[in-house]
PDB file of C-alpha atoms in Angstrom:
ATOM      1  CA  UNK A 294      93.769 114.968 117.599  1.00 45.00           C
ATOM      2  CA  UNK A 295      90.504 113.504 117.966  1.00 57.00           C
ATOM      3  CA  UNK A 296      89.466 112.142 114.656  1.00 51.00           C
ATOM      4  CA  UNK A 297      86.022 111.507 115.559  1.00 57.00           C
ATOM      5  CA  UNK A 298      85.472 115.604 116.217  1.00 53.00           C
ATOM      6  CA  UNK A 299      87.065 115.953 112.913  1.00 48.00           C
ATOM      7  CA  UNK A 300      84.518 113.989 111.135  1.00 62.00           C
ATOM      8  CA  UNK A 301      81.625 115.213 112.735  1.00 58.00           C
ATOM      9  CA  UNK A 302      82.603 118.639 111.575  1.00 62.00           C
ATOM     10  CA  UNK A 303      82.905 117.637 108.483  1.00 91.00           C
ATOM     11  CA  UNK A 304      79.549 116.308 108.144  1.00 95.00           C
ATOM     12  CA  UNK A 305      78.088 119.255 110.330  1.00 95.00           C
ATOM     13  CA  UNK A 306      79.497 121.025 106.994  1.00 95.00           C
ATOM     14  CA  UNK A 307      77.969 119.255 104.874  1.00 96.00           C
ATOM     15  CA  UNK A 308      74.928 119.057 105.945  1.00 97.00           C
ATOM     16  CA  UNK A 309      74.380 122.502 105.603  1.00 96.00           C
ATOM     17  CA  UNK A 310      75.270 122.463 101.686  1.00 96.00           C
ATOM     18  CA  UNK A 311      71.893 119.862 101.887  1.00 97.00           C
ATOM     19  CA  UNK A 312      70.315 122.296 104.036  1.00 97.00           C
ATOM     20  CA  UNK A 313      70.992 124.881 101.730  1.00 97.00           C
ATOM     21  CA  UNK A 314      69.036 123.003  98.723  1.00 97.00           C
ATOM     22  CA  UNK A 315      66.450 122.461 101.211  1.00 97.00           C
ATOM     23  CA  UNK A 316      65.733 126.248 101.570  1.00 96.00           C
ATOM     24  CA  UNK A 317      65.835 126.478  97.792  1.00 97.00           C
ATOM     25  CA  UNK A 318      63.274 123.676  97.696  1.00 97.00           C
ATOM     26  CA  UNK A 319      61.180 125.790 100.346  1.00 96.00           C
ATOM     27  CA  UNK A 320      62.098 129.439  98.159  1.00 95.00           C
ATOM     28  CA  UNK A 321      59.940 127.090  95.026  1.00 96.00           C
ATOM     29  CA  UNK A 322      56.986 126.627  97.348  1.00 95.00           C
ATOM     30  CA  UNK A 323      57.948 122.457  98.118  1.00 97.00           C
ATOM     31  CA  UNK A 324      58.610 121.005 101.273  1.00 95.00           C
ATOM     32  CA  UNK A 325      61.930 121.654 102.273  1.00 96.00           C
ATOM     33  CA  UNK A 326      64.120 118.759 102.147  1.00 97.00           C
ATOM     34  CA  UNK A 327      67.593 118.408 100.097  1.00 98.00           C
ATOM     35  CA  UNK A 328      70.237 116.154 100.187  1.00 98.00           C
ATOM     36  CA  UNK A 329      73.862 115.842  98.506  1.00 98.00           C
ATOM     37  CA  UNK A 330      76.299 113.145  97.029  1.00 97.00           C
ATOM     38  CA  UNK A 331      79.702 113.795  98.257  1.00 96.00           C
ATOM     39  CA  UNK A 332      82.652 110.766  97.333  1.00 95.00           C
ATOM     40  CA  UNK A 333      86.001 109.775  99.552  1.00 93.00           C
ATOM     41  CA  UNK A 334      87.218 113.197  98.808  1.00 91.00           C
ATOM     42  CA  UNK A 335      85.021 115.254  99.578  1.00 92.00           C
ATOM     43  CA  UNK A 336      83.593 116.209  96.052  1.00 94.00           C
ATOM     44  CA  UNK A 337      80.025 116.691  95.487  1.00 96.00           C
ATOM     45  CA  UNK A 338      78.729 114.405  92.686  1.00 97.00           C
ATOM     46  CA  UNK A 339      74.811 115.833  93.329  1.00 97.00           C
ATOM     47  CA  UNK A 340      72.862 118.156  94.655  1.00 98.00           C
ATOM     48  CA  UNK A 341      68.936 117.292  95.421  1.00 98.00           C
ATOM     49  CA  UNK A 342      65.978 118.914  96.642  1.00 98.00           C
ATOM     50  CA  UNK A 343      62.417 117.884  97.061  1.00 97.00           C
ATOM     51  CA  UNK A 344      61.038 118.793  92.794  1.00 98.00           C
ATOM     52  CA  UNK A 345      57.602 116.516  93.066  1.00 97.00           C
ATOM     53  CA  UNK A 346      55.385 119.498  92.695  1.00 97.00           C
ATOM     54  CA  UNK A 347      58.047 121.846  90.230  1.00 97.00           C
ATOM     55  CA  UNK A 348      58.614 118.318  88.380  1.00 98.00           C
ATOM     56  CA  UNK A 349      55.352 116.731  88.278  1.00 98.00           C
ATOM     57  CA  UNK A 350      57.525 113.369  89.784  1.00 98.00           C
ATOM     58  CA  UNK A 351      56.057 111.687  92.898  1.00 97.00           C
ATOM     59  CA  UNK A 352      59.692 109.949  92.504  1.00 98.00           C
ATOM     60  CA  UNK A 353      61.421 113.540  92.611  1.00 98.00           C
ATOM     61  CA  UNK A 354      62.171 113.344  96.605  1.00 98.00           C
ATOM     62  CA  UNK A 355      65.262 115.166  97.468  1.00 98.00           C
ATOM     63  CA  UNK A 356      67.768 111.928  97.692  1.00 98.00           C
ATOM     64  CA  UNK A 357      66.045 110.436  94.030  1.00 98.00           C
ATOM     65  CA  UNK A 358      67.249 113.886  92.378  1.00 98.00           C
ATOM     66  CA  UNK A 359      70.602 113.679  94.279  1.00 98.00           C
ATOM     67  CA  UNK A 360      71.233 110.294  93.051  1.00 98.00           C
ATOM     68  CA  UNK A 361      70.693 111.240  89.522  1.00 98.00           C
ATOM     69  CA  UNK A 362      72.862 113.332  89.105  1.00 98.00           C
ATOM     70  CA  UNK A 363      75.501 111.787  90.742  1.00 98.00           C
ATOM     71  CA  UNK A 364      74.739 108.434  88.066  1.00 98.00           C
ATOM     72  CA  UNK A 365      74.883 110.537  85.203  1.00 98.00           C
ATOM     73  CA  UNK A 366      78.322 112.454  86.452  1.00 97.00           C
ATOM     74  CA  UNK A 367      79.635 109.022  87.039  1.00 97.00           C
ATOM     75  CA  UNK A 368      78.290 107.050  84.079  1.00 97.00           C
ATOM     76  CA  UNK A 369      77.304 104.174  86.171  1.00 97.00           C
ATOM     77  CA  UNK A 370      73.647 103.607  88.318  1.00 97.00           C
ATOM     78  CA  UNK A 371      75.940 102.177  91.150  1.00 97.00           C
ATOM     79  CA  UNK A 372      77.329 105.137  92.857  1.00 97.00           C
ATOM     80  CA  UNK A 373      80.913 104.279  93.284  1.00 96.00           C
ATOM     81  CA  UNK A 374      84.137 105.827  92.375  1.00 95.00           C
ATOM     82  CA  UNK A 375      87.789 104.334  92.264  1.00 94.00           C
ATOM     83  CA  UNK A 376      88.428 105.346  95.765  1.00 93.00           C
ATOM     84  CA  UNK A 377      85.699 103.928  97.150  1.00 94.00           C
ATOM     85  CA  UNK A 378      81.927 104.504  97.717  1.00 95.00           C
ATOM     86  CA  UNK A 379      80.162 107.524  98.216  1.00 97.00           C
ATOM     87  CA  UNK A 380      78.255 109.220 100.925  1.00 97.00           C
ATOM     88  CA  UNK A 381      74.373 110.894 101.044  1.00 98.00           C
ATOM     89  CA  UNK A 382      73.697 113.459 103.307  1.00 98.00           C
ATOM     90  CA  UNK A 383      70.023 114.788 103.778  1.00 98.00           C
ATOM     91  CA  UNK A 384      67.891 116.603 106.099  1.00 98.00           C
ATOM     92  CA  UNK A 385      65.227 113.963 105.936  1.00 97.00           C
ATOM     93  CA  UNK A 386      65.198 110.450 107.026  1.00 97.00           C
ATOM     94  CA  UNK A 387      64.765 108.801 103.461  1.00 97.00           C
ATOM     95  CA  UNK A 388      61.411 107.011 103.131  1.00 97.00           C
ATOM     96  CA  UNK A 389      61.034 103.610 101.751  1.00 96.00           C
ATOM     97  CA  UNK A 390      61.913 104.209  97.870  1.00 97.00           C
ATOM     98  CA  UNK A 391      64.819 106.301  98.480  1.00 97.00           C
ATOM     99  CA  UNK A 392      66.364 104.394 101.274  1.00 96.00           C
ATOM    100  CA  UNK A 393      65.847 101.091  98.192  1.00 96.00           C
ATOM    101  CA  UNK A 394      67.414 103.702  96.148  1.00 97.00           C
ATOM    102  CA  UNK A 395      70.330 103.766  98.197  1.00 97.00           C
ATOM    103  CA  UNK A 396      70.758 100.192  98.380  1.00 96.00           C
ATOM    104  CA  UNK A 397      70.778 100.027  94.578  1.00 96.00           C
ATOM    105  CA  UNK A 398      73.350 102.341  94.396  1.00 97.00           C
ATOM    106  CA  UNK A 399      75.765 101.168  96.377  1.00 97.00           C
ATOM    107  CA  UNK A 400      76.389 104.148  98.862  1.00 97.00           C
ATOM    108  CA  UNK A 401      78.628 103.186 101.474  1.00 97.00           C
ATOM    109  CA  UNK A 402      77.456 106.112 103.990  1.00 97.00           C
ATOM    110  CA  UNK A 403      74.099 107.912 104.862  1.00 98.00           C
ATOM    111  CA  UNK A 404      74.188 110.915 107.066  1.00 98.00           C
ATOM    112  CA  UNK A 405      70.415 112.413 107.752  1.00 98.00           C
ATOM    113  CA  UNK A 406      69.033 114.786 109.759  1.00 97.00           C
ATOM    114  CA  UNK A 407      65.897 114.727 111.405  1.00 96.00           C
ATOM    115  CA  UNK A 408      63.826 111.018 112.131  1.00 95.00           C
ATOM    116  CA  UNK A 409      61.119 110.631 109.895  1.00 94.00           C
ATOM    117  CA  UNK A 410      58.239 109.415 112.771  1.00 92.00           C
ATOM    118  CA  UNK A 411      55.990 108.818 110.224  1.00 92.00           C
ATOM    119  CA  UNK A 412      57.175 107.330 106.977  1.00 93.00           C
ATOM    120  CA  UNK A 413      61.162 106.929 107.597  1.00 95.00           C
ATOM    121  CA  UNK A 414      62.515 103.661 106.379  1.00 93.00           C
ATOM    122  CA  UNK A 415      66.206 104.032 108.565  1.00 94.00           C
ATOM    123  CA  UNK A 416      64.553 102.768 111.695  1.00 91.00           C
ATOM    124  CA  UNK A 417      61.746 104.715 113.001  1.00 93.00           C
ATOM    125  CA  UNK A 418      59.162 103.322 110.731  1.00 94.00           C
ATOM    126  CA  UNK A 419      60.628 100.770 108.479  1.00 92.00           C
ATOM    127  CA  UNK A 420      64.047  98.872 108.434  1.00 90.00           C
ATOM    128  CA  UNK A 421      64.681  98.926 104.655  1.00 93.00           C
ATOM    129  CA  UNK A 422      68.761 100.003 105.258  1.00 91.00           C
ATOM    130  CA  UNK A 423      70.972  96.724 106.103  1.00 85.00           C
ATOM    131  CA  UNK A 424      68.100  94.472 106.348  1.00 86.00           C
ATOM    132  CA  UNK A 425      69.447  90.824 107.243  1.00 85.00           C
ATOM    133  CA  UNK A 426      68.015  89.288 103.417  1.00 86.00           C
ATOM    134  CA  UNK A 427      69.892  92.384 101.719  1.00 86.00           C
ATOM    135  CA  UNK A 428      73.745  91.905 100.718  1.00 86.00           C
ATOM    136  CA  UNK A 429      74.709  95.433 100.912  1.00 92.00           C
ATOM    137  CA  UNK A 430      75.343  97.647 104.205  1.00 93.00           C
ATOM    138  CA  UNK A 431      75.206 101.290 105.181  1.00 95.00           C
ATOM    139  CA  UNK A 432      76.739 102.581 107.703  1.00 96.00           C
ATOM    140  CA  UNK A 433      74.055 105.332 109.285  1.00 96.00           C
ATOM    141  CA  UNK A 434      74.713 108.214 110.986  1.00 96.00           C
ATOM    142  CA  UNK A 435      71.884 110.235 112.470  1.00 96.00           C
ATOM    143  CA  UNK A 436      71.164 113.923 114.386  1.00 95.00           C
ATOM    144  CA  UNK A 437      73.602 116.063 112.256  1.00 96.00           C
ATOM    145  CA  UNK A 438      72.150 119.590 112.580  1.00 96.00           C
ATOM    146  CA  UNK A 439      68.428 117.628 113.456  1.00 96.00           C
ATOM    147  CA  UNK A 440      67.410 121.064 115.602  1.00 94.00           C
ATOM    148  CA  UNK A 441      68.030 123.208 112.208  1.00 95.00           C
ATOM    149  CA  UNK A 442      66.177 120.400 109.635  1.00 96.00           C
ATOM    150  CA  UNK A 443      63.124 120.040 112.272  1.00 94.00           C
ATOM    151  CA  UNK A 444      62.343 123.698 112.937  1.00 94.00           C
ATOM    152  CA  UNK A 445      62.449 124.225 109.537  1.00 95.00           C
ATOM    153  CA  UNK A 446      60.046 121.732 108.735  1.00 94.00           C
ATOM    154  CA  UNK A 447      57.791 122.927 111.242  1.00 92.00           C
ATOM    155  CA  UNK A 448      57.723 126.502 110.040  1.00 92.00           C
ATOM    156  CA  UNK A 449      57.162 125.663 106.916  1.00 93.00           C
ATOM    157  CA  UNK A 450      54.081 123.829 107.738  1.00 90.00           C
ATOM    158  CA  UNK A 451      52.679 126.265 110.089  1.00 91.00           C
ATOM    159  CA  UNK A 452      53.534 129.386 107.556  1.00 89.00           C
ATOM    160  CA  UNK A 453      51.118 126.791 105.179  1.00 85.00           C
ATOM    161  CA  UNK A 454      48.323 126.578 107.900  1.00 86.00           C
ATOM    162  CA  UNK A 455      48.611 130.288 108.630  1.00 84.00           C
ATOM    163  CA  UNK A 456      50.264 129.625 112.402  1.00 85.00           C
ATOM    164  CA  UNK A 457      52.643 131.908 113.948  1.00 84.00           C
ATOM    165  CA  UNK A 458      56.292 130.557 113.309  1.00 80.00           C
ATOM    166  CA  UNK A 459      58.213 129.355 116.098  1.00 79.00           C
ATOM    167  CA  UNK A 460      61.026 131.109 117.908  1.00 67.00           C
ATOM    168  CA  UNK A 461      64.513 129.780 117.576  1.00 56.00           C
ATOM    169  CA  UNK A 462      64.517 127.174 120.479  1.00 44.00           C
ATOM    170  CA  UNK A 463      65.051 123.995 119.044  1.00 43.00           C
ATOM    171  CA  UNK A 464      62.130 121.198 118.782  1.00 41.00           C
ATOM    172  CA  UNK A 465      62.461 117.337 117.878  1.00 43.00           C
ATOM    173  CA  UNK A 466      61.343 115.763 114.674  1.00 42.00           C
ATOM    174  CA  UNK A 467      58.307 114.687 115.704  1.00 46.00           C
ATOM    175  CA  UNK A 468      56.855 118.331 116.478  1.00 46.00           C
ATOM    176  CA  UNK A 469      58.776 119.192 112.813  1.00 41.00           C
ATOM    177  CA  UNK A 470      56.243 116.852 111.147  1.00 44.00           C
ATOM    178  CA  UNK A 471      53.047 117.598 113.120  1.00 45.00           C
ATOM    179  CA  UNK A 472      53.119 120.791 112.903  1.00 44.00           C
ATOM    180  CA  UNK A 473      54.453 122.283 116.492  1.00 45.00           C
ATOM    181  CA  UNK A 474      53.941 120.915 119.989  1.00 46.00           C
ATOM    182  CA  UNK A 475      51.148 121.367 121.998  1.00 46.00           C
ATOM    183  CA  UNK A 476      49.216 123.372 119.302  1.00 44.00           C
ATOM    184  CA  UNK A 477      46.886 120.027 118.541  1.00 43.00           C
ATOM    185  CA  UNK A 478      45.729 119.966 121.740  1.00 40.00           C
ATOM    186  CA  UNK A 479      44.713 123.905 122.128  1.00 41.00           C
ATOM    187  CA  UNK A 480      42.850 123.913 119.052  1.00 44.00           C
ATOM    188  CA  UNK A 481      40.506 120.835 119.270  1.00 39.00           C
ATOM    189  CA  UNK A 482      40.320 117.520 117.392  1.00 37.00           C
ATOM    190  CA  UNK A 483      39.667 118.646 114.084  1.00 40.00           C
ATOM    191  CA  UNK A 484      43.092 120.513 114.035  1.00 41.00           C
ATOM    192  CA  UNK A 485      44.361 117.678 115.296  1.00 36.00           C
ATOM    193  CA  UNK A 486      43.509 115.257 112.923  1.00 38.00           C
ATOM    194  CA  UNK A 487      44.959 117.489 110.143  1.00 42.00           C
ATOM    195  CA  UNK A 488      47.975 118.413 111.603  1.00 40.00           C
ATOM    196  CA  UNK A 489      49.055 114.686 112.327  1.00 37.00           C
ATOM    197  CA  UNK A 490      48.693 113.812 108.724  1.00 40.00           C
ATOM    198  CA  UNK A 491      51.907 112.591 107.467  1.00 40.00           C
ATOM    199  CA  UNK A 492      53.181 115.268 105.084  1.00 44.00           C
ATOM    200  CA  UNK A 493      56.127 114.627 103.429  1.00 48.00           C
ATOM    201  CA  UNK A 494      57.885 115.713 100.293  1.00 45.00           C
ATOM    202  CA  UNK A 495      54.954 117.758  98.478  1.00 48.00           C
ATOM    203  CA  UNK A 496      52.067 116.046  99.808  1.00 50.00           C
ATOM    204  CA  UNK A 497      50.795 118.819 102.450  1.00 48.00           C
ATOM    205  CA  UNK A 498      47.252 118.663 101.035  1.00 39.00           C
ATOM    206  CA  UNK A 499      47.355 121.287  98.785  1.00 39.00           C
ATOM    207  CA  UNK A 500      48.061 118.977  95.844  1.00 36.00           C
ATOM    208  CA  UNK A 501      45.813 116.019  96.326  1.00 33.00           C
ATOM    209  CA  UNK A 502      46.711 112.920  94.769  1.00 28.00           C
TER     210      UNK A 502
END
């Protein structure tokens, strides 16, 4: 039996219970991005989605919330049960304050989604996850249901911006956070500008800082 198909159906599983806060996240008018706490069994100890604009929190971000809860069902900031430590899936690569988030709590695992291009702190930007000064390490594991977490991204932004949605073929992350391919280029520089801005977790210009 191949273990390794075992395991990536497992987290192909649970990555849709993140993907399902997302949507709910998305339902309350925020960007959709959720994320869940799951320890060596299997049992979710939180359940996230993006709250910043619902919560008034530029710290609610989808992992923050997750972690949270997890603490208080625990009793303990580090996130770590008697079998071992826990692991975060989410549909967005964690920026830099969540991905220092989940250094201070100890989770042994993250499992994300779609690359963050812009402001992701697992590699595409930053390298804030098992930096060589830091004592604690995370094992990473990328691209679980990416195709689903991008397009949805995208469609949320071009619903916002009053674009047709796209079809069901999948796109990659960098299209999710932009806006759509090729669109930039069709409708002049001025689009462009706009639709390159980095808009993650609530900040999609309609609530100016």
């Amino acid at each position: 039996m191949d273990l390794n198909s075992i395991e990536s159906q497992t987290d192909e599983q649970l990555m849709r219970l993140a993907i399902a806060e997302a949507q709910a996240a998305q339902s309350a008018g925020e960007v959709p991005v959720g994320a869940i706490v799951v320890d060596p069994d299997g049992n979710i100890l939180g359940r996230g989605q993006n709250r910043v604009l619902r919560d008034s929190d530029p710290t609610a971000h989808a992992e923050i919330v997750a972690l949270r809860e997890a603490g208080r069902r625990l009793s303990n900031y580090r996130i770590l049960t008697p079998e071992g430590g826990c692991t975060l899936y989410v549909t967005l690569e964690p920026c830099a304050m969540c991905a220092s988030a989940i250094l201070h709590a100890r989770i042994t695992r993250l499992v994300y989604a779609a690359d963050d291009p812009k402001a992701g702190a697992c590699g595409s930007v930053l390298s804030v996850l098992n930096h060589p000064q830091l004592n604690h390490r995370v094992e990473v594991t990328t691209g679980i249901l990416a195709e689903d977490c991008s397009r949805m991204l995208t469609n949320f932004f071009r619903e916002r911006r009053g674009k047709p949605l796209l079809d069901p073929h999948p796109i990659d992350a960098q299209d999710a956070l932009t806006g759509g391919p090729n669109d930039d280029q069709k409708e002049g520089s001025q689009e462009k500008n706009r639709d390159q801005e980095m808009v993650r977790e609530g900040d999609d210009g309609l609530n100016p800082s």
